[in-house]
mmCIF file of C-alpha atoms and ligand atoms in Angstrom:
data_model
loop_
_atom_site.group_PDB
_atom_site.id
_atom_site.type_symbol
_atom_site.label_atom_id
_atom_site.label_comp_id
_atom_site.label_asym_id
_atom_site.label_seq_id
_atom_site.Cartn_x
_atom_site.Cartn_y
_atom_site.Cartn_z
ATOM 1 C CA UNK E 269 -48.082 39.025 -25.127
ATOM 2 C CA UNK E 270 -44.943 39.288 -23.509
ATOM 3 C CA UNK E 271 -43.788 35.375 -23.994
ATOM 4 C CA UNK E 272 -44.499 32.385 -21.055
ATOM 5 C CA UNK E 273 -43.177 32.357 -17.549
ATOM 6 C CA UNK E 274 -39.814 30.517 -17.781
ATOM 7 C CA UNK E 275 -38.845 27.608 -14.863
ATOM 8 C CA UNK E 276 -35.038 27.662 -13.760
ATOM 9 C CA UNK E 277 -33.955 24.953 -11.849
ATOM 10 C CA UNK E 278 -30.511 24.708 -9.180
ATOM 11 C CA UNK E 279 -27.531 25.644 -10.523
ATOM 12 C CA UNK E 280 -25.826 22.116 -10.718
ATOM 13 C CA UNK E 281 -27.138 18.472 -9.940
ATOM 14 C CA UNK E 282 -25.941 15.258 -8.203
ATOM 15 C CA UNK E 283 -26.407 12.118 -7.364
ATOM 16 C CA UNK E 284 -27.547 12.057 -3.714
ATOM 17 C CA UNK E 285 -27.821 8.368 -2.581
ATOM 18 C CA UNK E 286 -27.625 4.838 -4.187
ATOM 19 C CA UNK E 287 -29.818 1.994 -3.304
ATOM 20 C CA UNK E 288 -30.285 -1.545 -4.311
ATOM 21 C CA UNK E 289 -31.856 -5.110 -4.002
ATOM 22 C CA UNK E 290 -30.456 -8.221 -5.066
ATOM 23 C CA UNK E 291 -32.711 -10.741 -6.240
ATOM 24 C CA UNK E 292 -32.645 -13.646 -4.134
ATOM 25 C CA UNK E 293 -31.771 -16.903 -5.934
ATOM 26 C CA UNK E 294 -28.030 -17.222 -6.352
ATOM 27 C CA UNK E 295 -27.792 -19.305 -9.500
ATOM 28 C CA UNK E 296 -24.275 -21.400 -9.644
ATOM 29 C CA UNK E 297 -22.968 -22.004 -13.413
ATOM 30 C CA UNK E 298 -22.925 -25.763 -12.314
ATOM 31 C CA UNK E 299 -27.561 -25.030 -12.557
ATOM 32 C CA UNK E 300 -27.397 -24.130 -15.729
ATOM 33 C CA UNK E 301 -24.759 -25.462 -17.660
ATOM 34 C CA UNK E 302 -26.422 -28.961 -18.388
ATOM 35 C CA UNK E 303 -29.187 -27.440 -20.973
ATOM 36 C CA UNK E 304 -26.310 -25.482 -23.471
ATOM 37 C CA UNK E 305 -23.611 -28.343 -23.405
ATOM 38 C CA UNK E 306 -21.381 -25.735 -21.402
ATOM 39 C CA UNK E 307 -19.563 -25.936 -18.604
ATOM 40 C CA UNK E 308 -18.624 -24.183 -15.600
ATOM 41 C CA UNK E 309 -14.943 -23.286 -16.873
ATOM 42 C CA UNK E 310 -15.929 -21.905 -20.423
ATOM 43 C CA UNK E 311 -18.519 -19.501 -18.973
ATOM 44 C CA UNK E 312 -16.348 -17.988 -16.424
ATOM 45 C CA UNK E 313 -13.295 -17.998 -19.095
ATOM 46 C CA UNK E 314 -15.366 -16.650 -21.847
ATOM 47 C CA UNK E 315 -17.631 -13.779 -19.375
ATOM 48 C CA UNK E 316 -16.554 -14.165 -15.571
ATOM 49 C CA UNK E 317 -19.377 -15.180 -14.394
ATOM 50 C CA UNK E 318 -19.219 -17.528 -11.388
ATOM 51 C CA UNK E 319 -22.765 -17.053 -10.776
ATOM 52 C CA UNK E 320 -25.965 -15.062 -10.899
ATOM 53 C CA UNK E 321 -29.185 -14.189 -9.216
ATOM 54 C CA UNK E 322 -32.353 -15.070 -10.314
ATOM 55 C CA UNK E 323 -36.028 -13.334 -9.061
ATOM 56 C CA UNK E 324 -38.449 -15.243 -6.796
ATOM 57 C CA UNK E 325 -42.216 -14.854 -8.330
ATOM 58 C CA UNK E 326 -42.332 -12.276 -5.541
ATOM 59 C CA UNK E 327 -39.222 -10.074 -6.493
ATOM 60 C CA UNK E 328 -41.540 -8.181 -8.973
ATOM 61 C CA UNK E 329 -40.334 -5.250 -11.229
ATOM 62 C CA UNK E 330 -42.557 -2.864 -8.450
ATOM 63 C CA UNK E 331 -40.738 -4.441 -5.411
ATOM 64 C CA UNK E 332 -37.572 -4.773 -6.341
ATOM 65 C CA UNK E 333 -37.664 -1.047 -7.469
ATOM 66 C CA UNK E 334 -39.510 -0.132 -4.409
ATOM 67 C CA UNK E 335 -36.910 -2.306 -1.779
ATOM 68 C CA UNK E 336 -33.663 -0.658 -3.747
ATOM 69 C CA UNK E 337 -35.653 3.012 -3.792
ATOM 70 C CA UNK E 338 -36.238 3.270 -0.102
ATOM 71 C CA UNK E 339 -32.620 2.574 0.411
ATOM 72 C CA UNK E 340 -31.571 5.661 -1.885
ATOM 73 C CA UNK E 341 -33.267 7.206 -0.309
ATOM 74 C CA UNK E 342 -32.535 6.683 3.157
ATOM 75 C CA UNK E 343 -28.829 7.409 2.233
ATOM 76 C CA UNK E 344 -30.154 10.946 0.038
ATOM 77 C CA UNK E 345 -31.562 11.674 3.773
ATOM 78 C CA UNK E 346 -34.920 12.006 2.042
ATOM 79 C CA UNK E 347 -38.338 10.591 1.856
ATOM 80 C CA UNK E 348 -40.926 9.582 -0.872
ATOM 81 C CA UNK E 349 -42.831 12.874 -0.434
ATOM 82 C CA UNK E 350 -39.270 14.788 -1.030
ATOM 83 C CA UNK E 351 -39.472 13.085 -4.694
ATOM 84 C CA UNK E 352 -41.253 14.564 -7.755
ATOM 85 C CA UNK E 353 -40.241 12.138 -10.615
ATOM 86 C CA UNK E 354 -39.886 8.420 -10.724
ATOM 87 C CA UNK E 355 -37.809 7.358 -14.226
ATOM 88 C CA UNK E 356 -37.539 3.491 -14.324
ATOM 89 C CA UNK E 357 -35.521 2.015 -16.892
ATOM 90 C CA UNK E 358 -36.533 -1.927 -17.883
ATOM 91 C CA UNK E 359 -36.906 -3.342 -21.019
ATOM 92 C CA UNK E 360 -38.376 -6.341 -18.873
ATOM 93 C CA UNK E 361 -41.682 -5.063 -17.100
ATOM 94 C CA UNK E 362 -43.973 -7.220 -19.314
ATOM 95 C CA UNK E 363 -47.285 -5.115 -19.189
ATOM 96 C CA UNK E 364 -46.573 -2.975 -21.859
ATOM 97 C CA UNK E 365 -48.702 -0.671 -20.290
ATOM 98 C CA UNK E 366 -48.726 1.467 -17.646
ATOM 99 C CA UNK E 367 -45.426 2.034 -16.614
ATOM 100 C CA UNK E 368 -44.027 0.088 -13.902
ATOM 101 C CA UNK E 369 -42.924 4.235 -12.661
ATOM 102 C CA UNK E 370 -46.345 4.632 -11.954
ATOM 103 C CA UNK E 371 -46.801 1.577 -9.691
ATOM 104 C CA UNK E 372 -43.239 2.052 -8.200
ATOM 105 C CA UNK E 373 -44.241 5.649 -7.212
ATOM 106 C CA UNK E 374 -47.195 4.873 -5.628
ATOM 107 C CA UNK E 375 -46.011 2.207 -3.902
ATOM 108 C CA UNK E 376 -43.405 4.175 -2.565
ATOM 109 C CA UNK E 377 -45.822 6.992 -1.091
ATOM 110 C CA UNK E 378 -44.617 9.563 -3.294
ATOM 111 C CA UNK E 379 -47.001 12.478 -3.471
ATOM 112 C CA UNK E 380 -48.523 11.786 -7.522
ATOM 113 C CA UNK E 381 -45.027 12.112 -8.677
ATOM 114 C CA UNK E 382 -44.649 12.416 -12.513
ATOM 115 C CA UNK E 383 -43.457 8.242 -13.278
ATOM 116 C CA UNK E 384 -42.725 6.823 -17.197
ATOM 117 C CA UNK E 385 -40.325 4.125 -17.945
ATOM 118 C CA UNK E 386 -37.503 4.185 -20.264
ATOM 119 C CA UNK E 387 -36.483 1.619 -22.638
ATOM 120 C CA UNK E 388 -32.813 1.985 -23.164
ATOM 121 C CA UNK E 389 -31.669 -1.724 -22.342
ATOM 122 C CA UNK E 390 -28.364 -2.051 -20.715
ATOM 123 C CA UNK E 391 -27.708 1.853 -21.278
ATOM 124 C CA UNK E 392 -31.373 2.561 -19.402
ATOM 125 C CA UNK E 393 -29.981 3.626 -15.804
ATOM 126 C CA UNK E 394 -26.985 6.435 -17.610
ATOM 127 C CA UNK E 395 -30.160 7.691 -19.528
ATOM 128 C CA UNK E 396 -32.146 7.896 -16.489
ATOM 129 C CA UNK E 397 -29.146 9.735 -14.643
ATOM 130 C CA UNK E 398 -28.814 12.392 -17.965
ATOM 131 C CA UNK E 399 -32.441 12.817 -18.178
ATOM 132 C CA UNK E 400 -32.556 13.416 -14.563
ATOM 133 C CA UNK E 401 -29.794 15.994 -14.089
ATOM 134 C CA UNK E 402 -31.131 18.153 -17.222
ATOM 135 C CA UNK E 403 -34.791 17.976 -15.195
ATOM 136 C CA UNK E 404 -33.044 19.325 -11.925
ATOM 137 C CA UNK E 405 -31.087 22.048 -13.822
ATOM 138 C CA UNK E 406 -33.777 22.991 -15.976
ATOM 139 C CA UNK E 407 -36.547 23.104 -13.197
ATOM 140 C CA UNK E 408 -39.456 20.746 -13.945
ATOM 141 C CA UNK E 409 -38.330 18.491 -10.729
ATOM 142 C CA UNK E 410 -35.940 18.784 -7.816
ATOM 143 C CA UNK E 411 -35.722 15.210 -6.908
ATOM 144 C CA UNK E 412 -35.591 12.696 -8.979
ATOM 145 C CA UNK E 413 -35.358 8.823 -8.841
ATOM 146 C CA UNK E 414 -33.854 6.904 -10.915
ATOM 147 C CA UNK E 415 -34.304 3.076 -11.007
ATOM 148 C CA UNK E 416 -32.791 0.623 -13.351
ATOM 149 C CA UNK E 417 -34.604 -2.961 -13.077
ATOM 150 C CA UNK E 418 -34.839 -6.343 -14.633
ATOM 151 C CA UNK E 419 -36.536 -9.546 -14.580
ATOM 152 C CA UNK E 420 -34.223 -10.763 -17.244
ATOM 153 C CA UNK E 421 -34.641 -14.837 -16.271
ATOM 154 C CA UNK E 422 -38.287 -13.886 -17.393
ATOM 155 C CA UNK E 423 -37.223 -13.478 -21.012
ATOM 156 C CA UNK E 424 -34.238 -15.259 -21.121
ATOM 157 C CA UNK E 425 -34.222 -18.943 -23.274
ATOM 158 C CA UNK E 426 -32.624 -21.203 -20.852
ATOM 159 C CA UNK E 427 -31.027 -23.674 -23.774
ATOM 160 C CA UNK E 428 -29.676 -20.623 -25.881
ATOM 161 C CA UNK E 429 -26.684 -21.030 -25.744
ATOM 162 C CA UNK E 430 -25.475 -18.066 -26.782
ATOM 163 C CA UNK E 431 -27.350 -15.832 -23.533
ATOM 164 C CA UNK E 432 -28.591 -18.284 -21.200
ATOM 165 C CA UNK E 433 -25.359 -18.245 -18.849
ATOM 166 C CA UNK E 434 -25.206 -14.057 -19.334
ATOM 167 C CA UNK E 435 -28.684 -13.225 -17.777
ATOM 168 C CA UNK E 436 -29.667 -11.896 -14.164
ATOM 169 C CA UNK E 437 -32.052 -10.084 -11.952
ATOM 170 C CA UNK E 438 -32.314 -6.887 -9.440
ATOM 171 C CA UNK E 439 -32.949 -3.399 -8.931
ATOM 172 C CA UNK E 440 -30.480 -0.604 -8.149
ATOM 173 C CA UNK E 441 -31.787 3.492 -7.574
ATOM 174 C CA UNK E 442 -30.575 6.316 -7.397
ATOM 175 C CA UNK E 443 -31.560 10.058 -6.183
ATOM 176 C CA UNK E 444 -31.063 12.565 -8.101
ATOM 177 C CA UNK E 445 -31.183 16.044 -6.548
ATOM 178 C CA UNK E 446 -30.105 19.964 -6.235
ATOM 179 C CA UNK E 447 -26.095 20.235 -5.581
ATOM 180 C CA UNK E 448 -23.869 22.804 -4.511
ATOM 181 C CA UNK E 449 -20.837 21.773 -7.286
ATOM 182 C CA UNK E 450 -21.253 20.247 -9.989
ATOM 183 C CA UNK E 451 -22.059 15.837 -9.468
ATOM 184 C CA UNK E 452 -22.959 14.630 -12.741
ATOM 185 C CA UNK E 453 -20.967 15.342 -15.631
ATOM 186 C CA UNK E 454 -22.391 16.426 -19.697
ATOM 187 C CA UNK E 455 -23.535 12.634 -20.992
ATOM 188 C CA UNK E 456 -22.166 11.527 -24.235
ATOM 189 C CA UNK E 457 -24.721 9.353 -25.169
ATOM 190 C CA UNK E 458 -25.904 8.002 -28.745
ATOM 191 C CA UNK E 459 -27.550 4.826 -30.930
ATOM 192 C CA UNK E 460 -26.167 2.752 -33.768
ATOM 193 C CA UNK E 461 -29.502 1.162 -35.497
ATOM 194 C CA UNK E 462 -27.585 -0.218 -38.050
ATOM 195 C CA UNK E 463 -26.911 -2.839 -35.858
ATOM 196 C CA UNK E 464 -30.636 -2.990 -34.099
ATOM 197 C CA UNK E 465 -30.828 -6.391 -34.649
ATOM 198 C CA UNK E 466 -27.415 -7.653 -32.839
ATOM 199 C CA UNK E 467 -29.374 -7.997 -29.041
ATOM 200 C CA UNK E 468 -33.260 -8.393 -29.618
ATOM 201 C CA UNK E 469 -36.476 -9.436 -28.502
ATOM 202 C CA UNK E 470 -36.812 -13.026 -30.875
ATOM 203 C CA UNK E 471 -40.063 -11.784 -31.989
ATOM 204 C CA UNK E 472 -42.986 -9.057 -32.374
ATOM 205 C CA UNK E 473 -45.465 -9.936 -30.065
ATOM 206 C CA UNK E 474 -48.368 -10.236 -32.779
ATOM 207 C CA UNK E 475 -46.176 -13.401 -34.254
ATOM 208 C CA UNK E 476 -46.499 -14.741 -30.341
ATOM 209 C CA UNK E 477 -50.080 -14.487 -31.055
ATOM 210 C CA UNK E 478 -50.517 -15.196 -34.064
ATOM 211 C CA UNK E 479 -53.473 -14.111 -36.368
ATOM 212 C CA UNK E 480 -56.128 -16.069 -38.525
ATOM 213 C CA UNK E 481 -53.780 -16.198 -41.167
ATOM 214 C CA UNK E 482 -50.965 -17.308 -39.556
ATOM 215 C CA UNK E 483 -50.815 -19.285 -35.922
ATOM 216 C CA UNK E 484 -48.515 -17.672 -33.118
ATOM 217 C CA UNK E 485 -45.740 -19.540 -32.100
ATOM 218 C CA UNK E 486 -47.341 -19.226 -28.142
ATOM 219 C CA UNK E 487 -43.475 -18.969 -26.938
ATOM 220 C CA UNK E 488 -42.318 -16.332 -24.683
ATOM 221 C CA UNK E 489 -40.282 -14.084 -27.651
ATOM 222 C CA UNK E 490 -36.918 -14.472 -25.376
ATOM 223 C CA UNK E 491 -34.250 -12.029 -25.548
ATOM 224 C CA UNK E 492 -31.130 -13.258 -28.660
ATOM 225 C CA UNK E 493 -28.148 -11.809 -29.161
ATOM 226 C CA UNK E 494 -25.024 -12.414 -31.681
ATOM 227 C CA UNK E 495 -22.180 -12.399 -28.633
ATOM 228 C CA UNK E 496 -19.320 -11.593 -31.172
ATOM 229 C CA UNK E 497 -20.119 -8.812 -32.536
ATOM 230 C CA UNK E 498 -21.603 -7.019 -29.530
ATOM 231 C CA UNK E 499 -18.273 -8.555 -27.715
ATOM 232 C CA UNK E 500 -15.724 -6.546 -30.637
ATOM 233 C CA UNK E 501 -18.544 -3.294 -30.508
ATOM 234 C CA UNK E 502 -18.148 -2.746 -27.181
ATOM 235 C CA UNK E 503 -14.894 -3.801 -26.112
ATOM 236 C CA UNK E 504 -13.351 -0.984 -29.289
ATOM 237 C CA UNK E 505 -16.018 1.649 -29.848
ATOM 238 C CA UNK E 506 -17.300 1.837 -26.003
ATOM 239 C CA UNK E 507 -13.630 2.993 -24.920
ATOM 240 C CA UNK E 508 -13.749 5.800 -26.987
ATOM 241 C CA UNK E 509 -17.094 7.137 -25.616
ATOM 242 C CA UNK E 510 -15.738 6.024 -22.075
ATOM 243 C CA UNK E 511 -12.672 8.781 -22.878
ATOM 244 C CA UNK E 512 -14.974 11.238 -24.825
ATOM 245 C CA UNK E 513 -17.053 11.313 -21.926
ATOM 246 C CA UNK E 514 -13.977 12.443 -19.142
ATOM 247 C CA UNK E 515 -12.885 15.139 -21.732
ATOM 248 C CA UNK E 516 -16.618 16.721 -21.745
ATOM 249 C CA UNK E 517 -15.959 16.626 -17.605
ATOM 250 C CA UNK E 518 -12.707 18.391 -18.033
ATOM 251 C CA UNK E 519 -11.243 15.522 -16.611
ATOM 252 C CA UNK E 520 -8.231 12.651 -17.483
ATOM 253 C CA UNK E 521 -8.200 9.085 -16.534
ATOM 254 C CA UNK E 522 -5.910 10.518 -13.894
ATOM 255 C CA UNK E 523 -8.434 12.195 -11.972
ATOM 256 C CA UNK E 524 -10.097 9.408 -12.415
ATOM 257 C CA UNK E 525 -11.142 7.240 -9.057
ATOM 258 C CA UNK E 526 -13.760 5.046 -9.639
ATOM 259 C CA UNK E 527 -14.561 3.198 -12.779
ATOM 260 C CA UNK E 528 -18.522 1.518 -13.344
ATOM 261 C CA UNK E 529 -19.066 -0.031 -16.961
ATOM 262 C CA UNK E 530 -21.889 -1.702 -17.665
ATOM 263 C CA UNK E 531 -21.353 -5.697 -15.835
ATOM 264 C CA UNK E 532 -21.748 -6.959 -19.418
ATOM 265 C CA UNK E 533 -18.999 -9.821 -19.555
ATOM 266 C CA UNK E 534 -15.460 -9.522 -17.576
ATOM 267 C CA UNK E 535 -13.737 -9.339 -21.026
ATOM 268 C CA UNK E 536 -15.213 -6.111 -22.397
ATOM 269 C CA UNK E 537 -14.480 -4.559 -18.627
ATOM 270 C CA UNK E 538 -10.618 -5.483 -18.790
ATOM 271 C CA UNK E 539 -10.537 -4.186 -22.918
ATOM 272 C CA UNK E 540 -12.436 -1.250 -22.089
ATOM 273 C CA UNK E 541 -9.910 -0.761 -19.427
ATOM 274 C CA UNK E 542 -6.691 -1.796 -21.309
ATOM 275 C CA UNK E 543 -7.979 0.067 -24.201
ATOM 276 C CA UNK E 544 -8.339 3.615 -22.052
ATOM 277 C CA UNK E 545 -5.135 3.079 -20.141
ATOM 278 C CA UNK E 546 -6.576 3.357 -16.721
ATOM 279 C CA UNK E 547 -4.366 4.078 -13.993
ATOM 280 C CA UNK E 548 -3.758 0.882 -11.752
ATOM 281 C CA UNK E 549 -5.172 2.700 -8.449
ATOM 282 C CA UNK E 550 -8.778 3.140 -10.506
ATOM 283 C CA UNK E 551 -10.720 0.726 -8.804
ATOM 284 C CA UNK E 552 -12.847 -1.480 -11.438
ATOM 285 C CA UNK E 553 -16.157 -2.277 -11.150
ATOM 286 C CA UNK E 554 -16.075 -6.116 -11.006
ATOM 287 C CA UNK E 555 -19.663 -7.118 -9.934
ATOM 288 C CA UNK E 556 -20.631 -9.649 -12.824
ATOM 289 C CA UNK E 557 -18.590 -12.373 -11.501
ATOM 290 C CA UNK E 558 -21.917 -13.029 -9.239
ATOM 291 C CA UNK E 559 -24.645 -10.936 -10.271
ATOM 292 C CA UNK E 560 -24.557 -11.993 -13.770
ATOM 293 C CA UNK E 561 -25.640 -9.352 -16.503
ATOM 294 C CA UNK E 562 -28.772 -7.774 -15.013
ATOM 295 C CA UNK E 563 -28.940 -5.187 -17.838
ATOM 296 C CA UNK E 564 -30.399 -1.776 -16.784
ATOM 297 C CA UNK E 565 -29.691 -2.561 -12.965
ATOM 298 C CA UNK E 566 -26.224 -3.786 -13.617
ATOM 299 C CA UNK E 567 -24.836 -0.264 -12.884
ATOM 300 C CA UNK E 568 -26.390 1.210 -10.155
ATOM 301 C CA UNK E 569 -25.804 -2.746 -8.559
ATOM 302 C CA UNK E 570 -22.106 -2.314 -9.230
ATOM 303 C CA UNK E 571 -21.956 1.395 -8.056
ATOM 304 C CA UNK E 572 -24.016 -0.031 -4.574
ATOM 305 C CA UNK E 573 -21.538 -2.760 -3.920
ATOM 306 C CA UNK E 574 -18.583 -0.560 -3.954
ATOM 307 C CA UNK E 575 -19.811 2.145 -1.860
ATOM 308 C CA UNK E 576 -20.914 -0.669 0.092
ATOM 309 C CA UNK E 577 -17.481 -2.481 0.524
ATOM 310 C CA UNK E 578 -15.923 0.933 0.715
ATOM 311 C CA UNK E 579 -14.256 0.474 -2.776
ATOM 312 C CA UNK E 580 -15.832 3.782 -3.898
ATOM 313 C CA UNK E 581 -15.799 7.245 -0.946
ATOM 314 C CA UNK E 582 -18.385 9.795 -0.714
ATOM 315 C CA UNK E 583 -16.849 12.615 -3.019
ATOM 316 C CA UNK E 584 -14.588 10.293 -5.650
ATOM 317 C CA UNK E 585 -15.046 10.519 -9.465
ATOM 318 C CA UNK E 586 -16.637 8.223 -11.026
ATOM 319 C CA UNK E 587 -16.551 7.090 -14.828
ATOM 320 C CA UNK E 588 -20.333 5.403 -15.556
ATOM 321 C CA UNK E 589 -20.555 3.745 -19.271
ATOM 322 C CA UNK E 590 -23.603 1.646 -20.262
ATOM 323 C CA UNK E 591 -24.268 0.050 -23.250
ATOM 324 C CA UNK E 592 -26.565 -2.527 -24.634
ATOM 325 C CA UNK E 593 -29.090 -3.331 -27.434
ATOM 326 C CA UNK E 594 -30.184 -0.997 -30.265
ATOM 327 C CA UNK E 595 -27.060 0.108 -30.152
ATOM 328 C CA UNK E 596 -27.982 2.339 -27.651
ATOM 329 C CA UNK E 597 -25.229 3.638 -25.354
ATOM 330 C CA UNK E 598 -24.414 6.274 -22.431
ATOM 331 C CA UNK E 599 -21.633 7.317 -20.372
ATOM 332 C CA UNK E 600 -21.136 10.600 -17.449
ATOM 333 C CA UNK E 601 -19.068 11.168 -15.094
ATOM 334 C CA UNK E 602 -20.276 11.151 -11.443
ATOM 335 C CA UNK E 603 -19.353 12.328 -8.138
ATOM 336 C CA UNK E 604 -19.861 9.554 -5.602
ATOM 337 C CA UNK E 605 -22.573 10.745 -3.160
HETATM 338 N N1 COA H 953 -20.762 -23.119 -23.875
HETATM 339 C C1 COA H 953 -19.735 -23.740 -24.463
HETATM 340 N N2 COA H 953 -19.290 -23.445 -25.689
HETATM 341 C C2 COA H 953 -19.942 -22.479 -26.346
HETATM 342 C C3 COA H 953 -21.035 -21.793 -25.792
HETATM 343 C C4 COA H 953 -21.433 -22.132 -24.510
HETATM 344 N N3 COA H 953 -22.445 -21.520 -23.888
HETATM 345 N N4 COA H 953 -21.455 -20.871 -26.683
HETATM 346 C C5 COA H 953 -20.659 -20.971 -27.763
HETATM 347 N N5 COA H 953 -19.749 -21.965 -27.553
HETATM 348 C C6 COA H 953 -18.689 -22.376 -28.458
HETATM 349 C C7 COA H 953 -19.034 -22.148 -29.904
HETATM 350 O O1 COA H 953 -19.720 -23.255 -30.443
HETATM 351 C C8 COA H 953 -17.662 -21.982 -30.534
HETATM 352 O O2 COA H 953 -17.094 -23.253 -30.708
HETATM 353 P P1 COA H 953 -16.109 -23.568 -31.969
HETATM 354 O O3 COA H 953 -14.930 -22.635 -31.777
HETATM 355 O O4 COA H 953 -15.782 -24.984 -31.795
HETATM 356 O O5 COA H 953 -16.913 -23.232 -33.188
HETATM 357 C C9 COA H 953 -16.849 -21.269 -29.449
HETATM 358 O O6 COA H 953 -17.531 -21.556 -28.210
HETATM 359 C C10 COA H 953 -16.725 -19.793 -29.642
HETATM 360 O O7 COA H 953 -18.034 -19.235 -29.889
HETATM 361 P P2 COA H 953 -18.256 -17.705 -29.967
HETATM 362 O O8 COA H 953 -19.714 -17.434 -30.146
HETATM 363 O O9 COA H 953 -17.309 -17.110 -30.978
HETATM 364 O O10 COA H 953 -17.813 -17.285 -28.488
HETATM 365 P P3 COA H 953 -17.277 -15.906 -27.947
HETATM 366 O O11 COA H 953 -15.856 -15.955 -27.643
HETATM 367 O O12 COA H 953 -17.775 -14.747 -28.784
HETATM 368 O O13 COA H 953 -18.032 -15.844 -26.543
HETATM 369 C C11 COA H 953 -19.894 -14.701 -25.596
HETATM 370 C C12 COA H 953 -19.437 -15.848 -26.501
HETATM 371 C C13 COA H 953 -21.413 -14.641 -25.629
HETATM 372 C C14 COA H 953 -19.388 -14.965 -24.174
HETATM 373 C C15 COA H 953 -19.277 -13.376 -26.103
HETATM 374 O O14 COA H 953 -19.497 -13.221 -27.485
HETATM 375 C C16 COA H 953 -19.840 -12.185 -25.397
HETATM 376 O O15 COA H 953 -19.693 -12.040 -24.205
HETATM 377 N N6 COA H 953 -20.434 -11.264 -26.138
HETATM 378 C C17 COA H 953 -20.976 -10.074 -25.560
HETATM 379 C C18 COA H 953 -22.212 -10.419 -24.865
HETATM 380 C C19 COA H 953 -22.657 -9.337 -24.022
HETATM 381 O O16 COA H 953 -21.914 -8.802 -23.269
HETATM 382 N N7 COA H 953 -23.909 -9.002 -24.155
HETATM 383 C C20 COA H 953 -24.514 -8.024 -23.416
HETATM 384 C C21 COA H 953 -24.259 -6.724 -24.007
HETATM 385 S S1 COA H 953 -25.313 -5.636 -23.268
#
């Protein structure tokens, strides 16, 4: 036998279009501040979050993903039949099974397109983007959607004081396709499970449940997090995989024209940027301050809004860096489509 046919994919790959859907309830500090003993002036000092937007019981994990996919791919110039693979990053679609890619892709009208879900919390959507580049390249798809979504006010504990003010909801997508010159960048992308426990679901399902040995709680296991040191990880160690990911790109922060970190808290943005030296002309990603923390959409969201407000130009670098619970953390750089 003379070995197995071998697939080659294009040459290079690139983001072709960015979608994304906002979920509809804006959600003013002043709602929310009443059941942590906060107030309006420590959560914006302490994150930078004015507000955030909260899901509808319609704004589903499948529609949200569906409303912010059709816009990608209007803007790819594409449609649901051009798209082989659906990768949806959520850690909060809460039927553990099947995949919400599987619903999202038929939904969409894509022709039985390959669809799993990713659980990479906040660093889901710069998985999604490495995964999907190396499937182009290599040959097993030639479009590619990428979704990062979250219902996060569905797992959130409203009186935690700690998270309460930091969670939000929406969908952003993007298309992932063939390219003529290089558009996505090597990922440098890794985990730190020594410190699994610092953002975590409360608690295992089966103690929800409980057994005849030992009554479930019956609560929803929210989402808990120790803030400080997730706050110190990210704003130190994140820079340096920020600036580890421009030298794999052959790039400095002078080339540099767009920066989109993960909308974790304003603080970590302006350390991650202090910390890397950016260039005052790099325009910042600044979309927390009213879309709250929406976890594996927060990117995509932020990317959206500045190609929206004409912030970011077809054909500007752009630095991506996500990072969230597990440690688990990505970061490429992009060429805005
Ligand atoms: N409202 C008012 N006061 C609060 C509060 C709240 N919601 N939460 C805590 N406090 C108080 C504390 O009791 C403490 O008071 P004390 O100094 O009198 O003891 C003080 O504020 C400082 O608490 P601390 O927990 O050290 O706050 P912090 O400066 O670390 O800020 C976070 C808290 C959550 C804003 C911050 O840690 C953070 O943003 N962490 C990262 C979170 C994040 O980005 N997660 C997502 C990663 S994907």
């Amino acid at each position: 036998m003379s070995g197995l046919t071998q697939q080659r994919g294009a040459e290079h790959a690139a983001i072709l279009g960015v979608g994304a859907y906002r979920a509809s309830r804006v959600v003013p500090n002043a709602d929310i501040v009443e059941a942590i003993d906060s107030s309006d002036e420590w959560i914006q000092q302490r994150s930078g979050i004015k507000e955030r937007r909260f899901a509808e019981p319609h704004e589903t994990i499948t529609m949200m993903s569906v409303e912010a996919s059709r816009e990608a791919l209007d803007a790819a110039g594409l449609t649901a039949k051009d798209i082989d693979c659906v990768i949806v990053a959520t850690v909060s679609h809460l039927l553990q099974t099947p995949a919400a890619a599987t619903a999202v892709a038929y939904e969409l009208g894509t022709d039985r397109a390959a669809a799993f879900d990713i659980s990479a919390a906040c660093a889901g959507f710069s998985h999604g983007i490495a995964m999907a580049a190396d499937l182009v390249r290599g040959g097993s798809s030639r479009h590619v959607l990428v979704i990062g979504v979250e219902r996060l006010s569905d797992i959130t504990d409203m009186r935690d004081r700690g998270s309460a003010f930091i969670f939000a909801d929406g969908a952003g997508a993007a298309v992932v396709g063939p390219s003529d010159v290089p558009g996505i960048g090597p990922v440098v992308w890794g985990s730190d499970g020594e410190q699994f426990d610092l953002i975590r679901q409360r608690e295992d399902w089966r103690d929800v449940v409980g057994s005849p040995e030992k009554p479930g709680s019956g609560v929803m296991p929210h989402l808990v997090m120790q803030g400080n040191p997730v706050f110190r990880w990210a704003s130190f160690t994140m820079a340096k995989v920020a600036i580890e990911a421009l030298d794999r790109a052959g790039i400095t922060v002078d080339d540099l024209d767009v920066f989109v970190p993960h909308q974790a808290n304003m603080r970590i943005i302006d350390a991650m940027a202090r910390s890397m030296k950016l260039p005052p002309d790099v325009v910042i990603a600044r979309d927390i301050a009213e879309q709250g923390n929406s976890s594996a959409a927060s990117i995509p969201l932020a990317l959206h809004r500045l190609i929206d407000e004409g912030q970011a130009k077809s054909g500007d670098t752009a630095l991506l860096i996500a990072f969230g619970a597990g440690l688990a953390y990505a970061a490429q750089v992009v060429t805005v489509p």
